CSV table of C-alpha atoms in Angstrom, one decimal:
chain,number,residue,atom,x,y,z
A,1,MET,CA,9.3,-53.6,-22.3
A,2,LEU,CA,12.1,-53.6,-19.7
A,3,LEU,CA,14.6,-52.7,-22.3
A,4,ILE,CA,12.5,-49.8,-23.6
A,5,CYS,CA,12.1,-48.3,-20.0
A,6,SER,CA,15.8,-48.6,-19.3
A,7,ALA,CA,16.7,-47.0,-22.6
A,8,HIS,CA,14.3,-44.0,-22.0
A,9,PRO,CA,14.4,-43.1,-18.3
A,10,ALA,CA,12.6,-39.8,-18.9
A,11,LEU,CA,9.4,-41.8,-19.8
A,12,ALA,CA,9.3,-43.2,-16.3
A,13,GLU,CA,8.0,-39.9,-15.0
A,14,SER,CA,4.3,-39.9,-14.5
A,15,PRO,CA,2.0,-37.0,-15.6
A,16,ASP,CA,0.5,-37.2,-12.1
A,17,ASP,CA,3.7,-35.6,-10.9
A,18,LEU,CA,2.7,-32.3,-12.6
A,19,LEU,CA,0.6,-29.6,-11.0
A,20,LEU,CA,-0.9,-26.4,-12.4
A,21,VAL,CA,-0.8,-23.9,-9.5
A,22,GLU,CA,-0.7,-20.2,-8.7
A,23,LEU,CA,2.9,-19.4,-7.9
A,24,ARG,CA,3.7,-17.0,-5.0
A,25,PHE,CA,7.2,-16.0,-4.2
A,26,ASN,CA,7.9,-14.3,-0.8
A,27,GLY,CA,4.3,-13.1,-0.7
A,28,GLU,CA,4.0,-11.8,-4.3
A,29,SER,CA,1.9,-13.6,-6.9
A,30,TYR,CA,3.6,-14.5,-10.1
A,31,GLY,CA,0.6,-16.1,-11.9
A,32,THR,CA,0.0,-19.6,-13.1
A,33,ALA,CA,2.9,-22.1,-13.4
A,34,VAL,CA,3.5,-25.8,-14.0
A,35,VAL,CA,5.5,-27.4,-11.1
A,36,LEU,CA,6.8,-30.9,-10.6
A,37,THR,CA,6.5,-32.9,-7.4
A,38,ASP,CA,8.2,-36.0,-6.0
A,39,ASP,CA,7.2,-38.7,-3.5
A,40,GLU,CA,9.0,-36.9,-0.7
A,41,GLY,CA,6.7,-33.8,-1.1
A,42,GLY,CA,9.3,-31.7,-2.8
A,43,PHE,CA,8.5,-29.1,-5.5
A,44,TYR,CA,10.4,-28.3,-8.6
A,45,VAL,CA,10.1,-25.2,-10.8
A,46,GLU,CA,11.5,-24.4,-14.3
A,47,LYS,CA,14.6,-22.3,-14.7
A,48,GLN,CA,12.6,-19.3,-16.0
A,49,TRP,CA,11.2,-18.8,-12.5
A,50,LEU,CA,14.6,-18.8,-10.9
A,51,ASP,CA,15.7,-16.2,-13.4
A,52,LEU,CA,12.6,-14.1,-12.8
A,53,TRP,CA,13.2,-14.2,-9.1
A,54,GLU,CA,16.8,-13.2,-9.6
A,55,ILE,CA,18.2,-16.1,-7.6
A,56,ILE,CA,22.0,-15.5,-7.2
A,57,THR,CA,22.8,-18.9,-5.6
A,58,PRO,CA,24.0,-21.5,-8.1
A,59,ALA,CA,21.1,-23.7,-9.2
A,60,PRO,CA,21.2,-27.4,-8.1
A,61,SER,CA,21.2,-30.2,-10.6
A,62,PRO,CA,17.9,-30.2,-12.5
A,63,ARG,CA,15.3,-33.0,-12.7
A,64,GLN,CA,14.4,-33.7,-16.3
A,65,TYR,CA,10.8,-34.1,-17.4
A,66,ALA,CA,9.4,-34.1,-21.0
A,67,GLY,CA,12.6,-32.4,-22.2
A,68,LYS,CA,12.5,-29.6,-19.7
A,69,SER,CA,14.6,-28.9,-16.6
A,70,PHE,CA,13.0,-28.5,-13.2
A,71,PHE,CA,14.9,-27.3,-10.1
A,72,ALA,CA,14.1,-28.3,-6.5
A,73,ILE,CA,13.1,-25.4,-4.2
A,74,ASP,CA,14.3,-27.2,-1.0
A,75,ALA,CA,17.8,-27.5,-2.6
A,76,PHE,CA,18.3,-23.9,-1.6
A,77,ASP,CA,19.3,-23.6,2.1
A,78,ASP,CA,16.3,-22.7,4.3
A,79,ALA,CA,14.0,-22.2,1.3
A,80,SER,CA,10.5,-23.8,1.5
A,81,ALA,CA,7.5,-24.4,-0.7
A,82,VAL,CA,4.0,-25.0,0.8
A,83,LEU,CA,1.1,-26.1,-1.3
A,84,ASN,CA,-2.5,-25.0,-0.4
A,85,LEU,CA,-4.6,-27.8,-1.8
A,86,GLN,CA,-7.9,-26.0,-1.5
A,87,GLU,CA,-6.7,-22.9,-3.5
A,88,LEU,CA,-3.9,-24.7,-5.5
A,89,VAL,CA,-1.4,-22.0,-4.5
A,90,LEU,CA,2.2,-22.9,-4.1
A,91,ASP,CA,3.8,-20.4,-1.6
A,92,VAL,CA,7.6,-20.3,-2.1
A,93,GLN,CA,9.7,-18.6,0.7
A,94,MET,CA,13.3,-17.8,-0.2
A,95,PRO,CA,15.8,-16.3,2.4
A,96,PRO,CA,17.3,-12.9,1.4
A,97,ARG,CA,20.8,-14.4,1.1
A,98,HIS,CA,19.7,-16.1,-2.1
A,99,LEU,CA,18.6,-12.7,-3.6
A,100,PRO,CA,20.6,-9.7,-4.9
A,101,THR,CA,21.2,-6.8,-2.5
A,102,ARG,CA,19.7,-3.5,-3.5
A,103,VAL,CA,20.4,0.0,-2.1
A,104,VAL,CA,17.7,2.6,-2.4
A,105,ASN,CA,18.6,6.3,-2.2
A,106,LEU,CA,15.5,7.9,-0.7
A,107,ARG,CA,16.8,11.5,-1.1
A,108,GLY,CA,17.4,11.2,-4.8
A,109,ALA,CA,19.7,13.2,-7.0
A,110,THR,CA,17.8,16.5,-6.6
A,111,ASP,CA,15.6,18.0,-4.0
A,112,LEU,CA,11.9,17.8,-4.5
A,113,LYS,CA,10.2,21.1,-5.0
A,114,PRO,CA,6.4,21.4,-4.7
A,115,SER,CA,4.5,22.8,-7.6
A,116,ALA,CA,1.1,24.3,-7.2
A,117,SER,CA,-1.0,27.0,-8.8
A,118,PHE,CA,-2.8,29.7,-6.9
A,119,GLY,CA,-6.2,28.7,-5.7
A,120,ALA,CA,-8.7,28.7,-2.8
A,121,PHE,CA,-11.6,26.7,-1.4
A,122,VAL,CA,-14.0,26.8,1.5
A,123,ASP,CA,-15.4,24.0,3.6
A,124,TYR,CA,-18.6,25.0,5.5
A,125,ASP,CA,-21.3,23.8,7.9
A,126,TRP,CA,-24.5,25.8,8.3
A,127,THR,CA,-27.0,25.4,11.2
A,128,TYR,CA,-30.3,27.2,11.8
A,129,ARG,CA,-32.3,26.7,15.0
A,130,ASP,CA,-35.7,28.0,15.9
A,131,GLN,CA,-36.1,27.7,19.7
A,132,ASP,CA,-39.0,28.4,22.0
A,133,SER,CA,-41.6,29.1,19.3
A,134,GLY,CA,-39.6,31.9,17.7
A,135,THR,CA,-38.3,33.5,20.8
A,136,VAL,CA,-34.8,32.8,19.8
A,137,ARG,CA,-33.7,32.1,16.2
A,138,THR,CA,-30.1,31.2,15.8
A,139,PHE,CA,-28.0,31.0,12.6
A,140,SER,CA,-24.5,29.7,12.9
A,141,SER,CA,-21.8,28.7,10.4
A,142,LEU,CA,-18.5,26.9,10.8
A,143,LEU,CA,-16.2,28.0,7.9
A,144,ARG,CA,-12.8,26.8,6.8
A,145,PRO,CA,-11.3,28.9,4.1
A,146,VAL,CA,-8.0,27.8,2.6
A,147,VAL,CA,-5.8,29.8,0.2
A,148,PHE,CA,-2.9,27.9,-1.4
A,149,GLY,CA,-0.1,28.5,-3.8
A,150,SER,CA,3.6,27.6,-4.6
A,151,ARG,CA,4.7,29.3,-1.3
A,152,GLY,CA,2.4,27.4,1.0
A,153,ASN,CA,-1.1,27.8,2.2
A,154,VAL,CA,-3.1,29.8,4.7
A,155,ALA,CA,-6.0,28.0,6.5
A,156,ALA,CA,-8.4,29.3,9.1
A,157,ASN,CA,-11.4,28.0,11.1
A,158,LEU,CA,-14.1,30.7,11.5
A,159,LEU,CA,-17.3,30.6,13.5
A,160,PHE,CA,-20.1,33.0,12.6
A,161,ARG,CA,-23.2,33.3,14.8
A,162,ASP,CA,-26.3,35.4,14.6
A,163,ALA,CA,-29.2,35.3,17.1
A,164,SER,CA,-32.3,37.3,16.3
A,165,ALA,CA,-35.7,38.1,18.0
A,166,GLN,CA,-35.8,38.1,21.8
A,167,ARG,CA,-32.6,37.0,23.2
A,168,SER,CA,-32.4,34.5,26.0
A,169,ALA,CA,-31.0,35.7,29.3
A,170,ALA,CA,-28.3,33.0,29.0
A,171,LEU,CA,-27.1,34.4,25.7
A,172,ALA,CA,-24.1,36.7,26.0
A,173,PRO,CA,-24.5,40.0,24.2
A,174,ASP,CA,-21.2,39.7,22.4
A,175,ALA,CA,-21.8,36.1,21.2
A,176,ASP,CA,-22.8,37.2,17.7
A,177,GLY,CA,-20.5,37.9,14.8
A,178,MET,CA,-17.4,36.3,13.4
A,179,THR,CA,-14.9,34.5,15.7
A,180,VAL,CA,-11.5,33.3,14.5
A,181,LEU,CA,-10.9,30.0,16.1
A,182,ASP,CA,-7.4,29.4,14.5
A,183,LEU,CA,-5.3,30.7,11.7
A,184,THR,CA,-2.2,28.9,10.4
A,185,TYR,CA,0.3,29.3,7.6
A,186,THR,CA,1.9,26.1,6.4
A,187,LEU,CA,4.9,25.6,4.1
A,188,ASP,CA,5.8,22.1,3.1
A,189,ASP,CA,9.4,21.0,2.3
A,190,PRO,CA,9.1,17.5,0.9
A,191,GLY,CA,12.8,17.5,-0.1
A,192,ASN,CA,13.8,17.6,3.6
A,193,VAL,CA,10.7,15.7,4.8
A,194,ARG,CA,9.5,18.6,6.9
A,195,SER,CA,6.8,21.3,7.2
A,196,VAL,CA,6.9,24.7,8.7
A,197,ARG,CA,3.8,26.0,10.5
A,198,VAL,CA,3.2,29.5,11.9
A,199,GLY,CA,0.1,30.5,13.8
A,200,ASP,CA,-2.4,28.5,15.8
A,201,VAL,CA,-1.3,24.8,15.7
A,202,ILE,CA,-3.1,21.9,17.2
A,203,SER,CA,-1.0,18.8,17.5
A,204,ARG,CA,-1.8,15.2,18.4
A,205,PRO,CA,-0.8,14.0,21.9
């Protein structure tokens, strides 16, 4: 028996060293994977995961199991692997220096131009109030018409008010009719990340 074990060292590995876990790499889930453990609490993954993560640091010497090569996570400087036993999730954290550098051009090759057909819509809120047993009946409406197209949009906030029957002494005689609260023309320029607004503009503090 001793001769058989010495002649086949791979058979000395125990199936208890294998774990089926959900694999996460730098916070992103990569699905289910088989990982190998050791007595020191280290974790080993197959070469396919290192390739998928695009690790540029040369891989350490592998550990063989059942004819497959597994590579230690902690062999990479400052890398770590933490196992959540309750959820069976292995969270691998790899420093950026082990990963390829990417440069993203946010402007792009061409400027972005908005594309929109001509159209319009209206938001509205209607209110009717009967006060003092019919002495004052008030109808009011808050309207927000918007007309839009390829050259921007025009939006307004309008207040319409109509009081009938006997008017209260506190009601101003010119309170009825349509009142323009604000009117704004807006042209968006996403290629330069800016918008141009003309008219009544209400900004945040």
